[in-house]
CSV table of C-alpha atoms in Angstrom, one decimal:
chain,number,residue,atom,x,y,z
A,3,UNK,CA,-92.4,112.1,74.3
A,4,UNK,CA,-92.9,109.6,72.0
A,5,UNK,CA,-92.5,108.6,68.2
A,6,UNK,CA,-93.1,105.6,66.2
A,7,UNK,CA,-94.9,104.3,63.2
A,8,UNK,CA,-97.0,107.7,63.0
A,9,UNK,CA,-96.3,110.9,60.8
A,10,UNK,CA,-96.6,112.7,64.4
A,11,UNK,CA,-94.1,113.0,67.5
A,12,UNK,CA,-96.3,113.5,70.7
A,13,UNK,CA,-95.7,115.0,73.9
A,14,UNK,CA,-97.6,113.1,76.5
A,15,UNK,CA,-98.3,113.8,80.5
A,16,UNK,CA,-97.7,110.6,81.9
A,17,UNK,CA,-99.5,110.8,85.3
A,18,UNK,CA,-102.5,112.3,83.8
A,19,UNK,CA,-102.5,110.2,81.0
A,20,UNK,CA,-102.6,114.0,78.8
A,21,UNK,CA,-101.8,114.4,74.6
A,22,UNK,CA,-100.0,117.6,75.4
A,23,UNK,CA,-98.9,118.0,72.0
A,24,UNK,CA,-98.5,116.6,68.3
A,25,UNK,CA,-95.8,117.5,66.1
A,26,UNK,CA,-96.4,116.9,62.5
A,27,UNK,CA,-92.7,115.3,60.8
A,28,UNK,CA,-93.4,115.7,57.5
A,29,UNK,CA,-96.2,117.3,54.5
A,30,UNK,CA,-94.6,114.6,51.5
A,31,UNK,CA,-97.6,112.9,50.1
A,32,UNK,CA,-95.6,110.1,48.4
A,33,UNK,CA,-95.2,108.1,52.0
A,34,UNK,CA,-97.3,106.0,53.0
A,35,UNK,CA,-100.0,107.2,56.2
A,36,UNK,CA,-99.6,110.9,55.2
A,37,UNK,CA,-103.0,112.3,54.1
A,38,UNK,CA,-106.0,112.6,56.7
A,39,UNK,CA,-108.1,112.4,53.9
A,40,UNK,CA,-108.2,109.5,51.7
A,41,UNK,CA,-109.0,108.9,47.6
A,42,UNK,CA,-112.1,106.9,47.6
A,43,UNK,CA,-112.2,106.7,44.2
A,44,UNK,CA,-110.4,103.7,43.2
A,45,UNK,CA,-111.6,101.9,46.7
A,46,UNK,CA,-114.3,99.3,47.0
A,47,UNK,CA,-116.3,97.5,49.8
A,48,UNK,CA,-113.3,94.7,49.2
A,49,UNK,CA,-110.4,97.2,49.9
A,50,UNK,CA,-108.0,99.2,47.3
A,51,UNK,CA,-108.7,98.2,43.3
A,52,UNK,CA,-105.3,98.5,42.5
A,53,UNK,CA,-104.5,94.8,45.2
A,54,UNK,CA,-107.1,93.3,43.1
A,55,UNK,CA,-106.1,90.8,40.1
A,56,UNK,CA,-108.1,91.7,37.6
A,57,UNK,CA,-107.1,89.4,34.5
A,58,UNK,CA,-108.0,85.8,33.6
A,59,UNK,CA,-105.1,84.6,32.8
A,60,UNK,CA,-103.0,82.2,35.0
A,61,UNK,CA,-100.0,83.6,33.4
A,62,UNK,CA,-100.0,86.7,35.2
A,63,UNK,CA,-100.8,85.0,38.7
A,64,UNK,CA,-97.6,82.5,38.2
A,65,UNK,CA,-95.2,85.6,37.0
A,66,UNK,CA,-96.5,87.9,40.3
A,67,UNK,CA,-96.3,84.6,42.5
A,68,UNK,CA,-92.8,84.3,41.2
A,69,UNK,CA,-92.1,87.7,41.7
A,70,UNK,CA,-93.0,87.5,45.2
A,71,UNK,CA,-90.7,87.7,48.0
A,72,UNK,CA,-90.0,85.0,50.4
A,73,UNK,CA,-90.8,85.6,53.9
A,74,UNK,CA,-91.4,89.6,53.5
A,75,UNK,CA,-94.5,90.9,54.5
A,76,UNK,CA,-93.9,93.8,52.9
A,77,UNK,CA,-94.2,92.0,49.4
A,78,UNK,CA,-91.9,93.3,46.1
A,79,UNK,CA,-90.8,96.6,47.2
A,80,UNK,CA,-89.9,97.5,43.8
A,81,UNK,CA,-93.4,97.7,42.4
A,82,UNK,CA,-94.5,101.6,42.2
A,83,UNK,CA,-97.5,100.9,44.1
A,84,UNK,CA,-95.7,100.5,47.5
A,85,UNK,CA,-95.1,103.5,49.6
A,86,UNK,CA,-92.2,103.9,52.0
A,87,UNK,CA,-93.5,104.4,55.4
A,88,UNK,CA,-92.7,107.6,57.7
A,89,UNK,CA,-91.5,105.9,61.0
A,90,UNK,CA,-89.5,108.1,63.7
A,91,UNK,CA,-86.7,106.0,64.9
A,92,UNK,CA,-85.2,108.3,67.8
A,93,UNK,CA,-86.1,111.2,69.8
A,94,UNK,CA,-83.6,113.5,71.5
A,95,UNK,CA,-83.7,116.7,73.5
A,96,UNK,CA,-81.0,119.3,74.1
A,97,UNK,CA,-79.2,119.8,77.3
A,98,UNK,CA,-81.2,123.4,77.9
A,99,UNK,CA,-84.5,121.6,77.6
A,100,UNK,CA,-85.4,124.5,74.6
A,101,UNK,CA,-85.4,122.2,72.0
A,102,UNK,CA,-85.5,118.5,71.0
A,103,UNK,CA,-84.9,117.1,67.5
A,104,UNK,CA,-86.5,113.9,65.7
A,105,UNK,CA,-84.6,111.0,63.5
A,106,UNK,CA,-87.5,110.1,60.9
A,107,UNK,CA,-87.2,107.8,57.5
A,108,UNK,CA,-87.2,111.6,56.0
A,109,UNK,CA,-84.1,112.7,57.6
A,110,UNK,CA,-83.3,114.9,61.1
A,111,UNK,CA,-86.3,117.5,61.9
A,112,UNK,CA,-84.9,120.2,64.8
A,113,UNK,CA,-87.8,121.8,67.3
A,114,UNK,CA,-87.4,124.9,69.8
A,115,UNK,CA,-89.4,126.3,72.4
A,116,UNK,CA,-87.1,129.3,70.9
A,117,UNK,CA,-89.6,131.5,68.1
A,118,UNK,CA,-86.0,133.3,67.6
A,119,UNK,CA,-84.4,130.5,66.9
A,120,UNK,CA,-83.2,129.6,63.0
A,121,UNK,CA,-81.7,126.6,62.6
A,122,UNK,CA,-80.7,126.4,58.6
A,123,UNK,CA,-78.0,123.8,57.8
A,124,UNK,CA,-77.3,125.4,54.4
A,125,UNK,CA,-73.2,125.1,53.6
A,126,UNK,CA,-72.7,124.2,56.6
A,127,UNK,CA,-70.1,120.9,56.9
A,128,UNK,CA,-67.6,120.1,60.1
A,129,UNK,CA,-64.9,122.9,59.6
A,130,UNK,CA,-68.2,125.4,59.8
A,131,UNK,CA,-67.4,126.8,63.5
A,132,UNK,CA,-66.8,130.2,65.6
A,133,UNK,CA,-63.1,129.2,65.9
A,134,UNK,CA,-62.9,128.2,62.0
A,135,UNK,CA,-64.4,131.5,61.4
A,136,UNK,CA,-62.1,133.7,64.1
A,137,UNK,CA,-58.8,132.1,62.4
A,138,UNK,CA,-60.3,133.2,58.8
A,139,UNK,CA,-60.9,137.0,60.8
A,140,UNK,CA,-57.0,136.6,61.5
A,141,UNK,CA,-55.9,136.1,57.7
A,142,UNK,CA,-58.2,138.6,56.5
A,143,UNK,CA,-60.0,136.7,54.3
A,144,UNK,CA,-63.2,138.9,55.3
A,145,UNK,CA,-66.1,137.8,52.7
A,146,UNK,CA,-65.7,133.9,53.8
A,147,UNK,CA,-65.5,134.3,57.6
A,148,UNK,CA,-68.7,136.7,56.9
A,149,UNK,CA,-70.5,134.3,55.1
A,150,UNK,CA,-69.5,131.5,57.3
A,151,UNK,CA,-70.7,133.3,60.4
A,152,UNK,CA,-74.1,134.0,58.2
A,153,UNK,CA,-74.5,130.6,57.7
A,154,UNK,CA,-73.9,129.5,61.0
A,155,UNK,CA,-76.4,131.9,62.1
A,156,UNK,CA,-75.1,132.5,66.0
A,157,UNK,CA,-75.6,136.1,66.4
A,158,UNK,CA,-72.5,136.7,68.3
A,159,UNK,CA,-70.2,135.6,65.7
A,160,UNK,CA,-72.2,137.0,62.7
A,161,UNK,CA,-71.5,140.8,65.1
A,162,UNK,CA,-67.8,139.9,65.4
A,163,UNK,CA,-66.7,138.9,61.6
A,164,UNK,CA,-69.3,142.1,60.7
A,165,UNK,CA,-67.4,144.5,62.8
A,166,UNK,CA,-64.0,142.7,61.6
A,167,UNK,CA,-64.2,144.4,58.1
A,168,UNK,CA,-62.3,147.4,57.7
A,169,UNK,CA,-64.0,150.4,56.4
A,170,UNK,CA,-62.0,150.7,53.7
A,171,UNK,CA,-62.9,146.7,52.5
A,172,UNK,CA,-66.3,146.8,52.9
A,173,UNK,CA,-67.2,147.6,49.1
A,174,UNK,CA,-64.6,144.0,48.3
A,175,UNK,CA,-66.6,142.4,50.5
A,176,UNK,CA,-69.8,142.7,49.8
A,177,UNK,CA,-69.3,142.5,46.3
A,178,UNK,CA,-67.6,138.7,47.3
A,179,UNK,CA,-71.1,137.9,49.1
């Protein structure tokens, strides 16, 4: 498996020397290497318009040279004409081998062999666990340990704090969700 400077993670048969498999890591048009397609508008024999200095005036040359950075080959990453790049920094799998997750510039992308799998880190922080939500089952606080268990989305757990409501405070509950 390997990642990189690329907006795709690929899976790769070594022996064979085999693309098994790209994984797009992101669809967000502002970074830079994104679209298949290019604008050719704006885009001459030369290269881009917009790297072009267009004016006579050695005014504006002296205040870009000046603006320009020493040593970076990026140039003055505060002009809005420079894109930050999607690069994918680390690649991990889990211990089952069922899925594998990618560190990119755009954050932490999660893949599973799993179609059943959901993996939605919405409200969820560190004290979000099955043992966090068993002790909430224990003091009766139904409606959070429900939600909780929703939100960690393990099946068993969302059956457990479910079948933890008492009959008679299912209406409470579900009026707290």
């Amino acid at each position: 498996i390997a990642g990189g400077r690329s907006k795709f993670v690929c899976i790769y048969q070594v022996e064979q020397k085999i693309l098994l498999k790209k994984f797009q890591l992101s669809h967000n048009r502002s970074l830079d290497g994104i679209l298949d397609k290019l604008n050719s508008k704006n885009v001459t024999e030369a290269g881009p318009v917009d790297d072009f200095n267009v004016s006579d005036s050695d005014s504006e040359v002296d205040v870009r040279n000046a603006n320009a950075l020493p040593g970076a080959s990026k140039g003055n990453m505060s002009k809005r004409r420079v894109k930050p790049e999607l690069r994918c920094k680390s690649v991990q799998f889990s211990p089952t081998g069922q899925e594998w997750a990618a560190a990119s510039t755009e954050g932490l992308v999660v893949f599973s062999l799993d179609e059943n799998m959901i993996f939605d880190p919405v409200n969820i922080d560190e004290e979000t666990t099955p043992k966090a939500i068993l002790e909430l089952l224990k003091q009766r606080s139904f409606a959070r340990a429900l939600l909780m268990a929703l939100n960690l989305g393990e099946t068993d757990v969302i059956i457990q704090a479910y079948r933890a409501v008492p009959p008679e405070d299912i209406p409470l509950t579900a009026q707290s969700l």
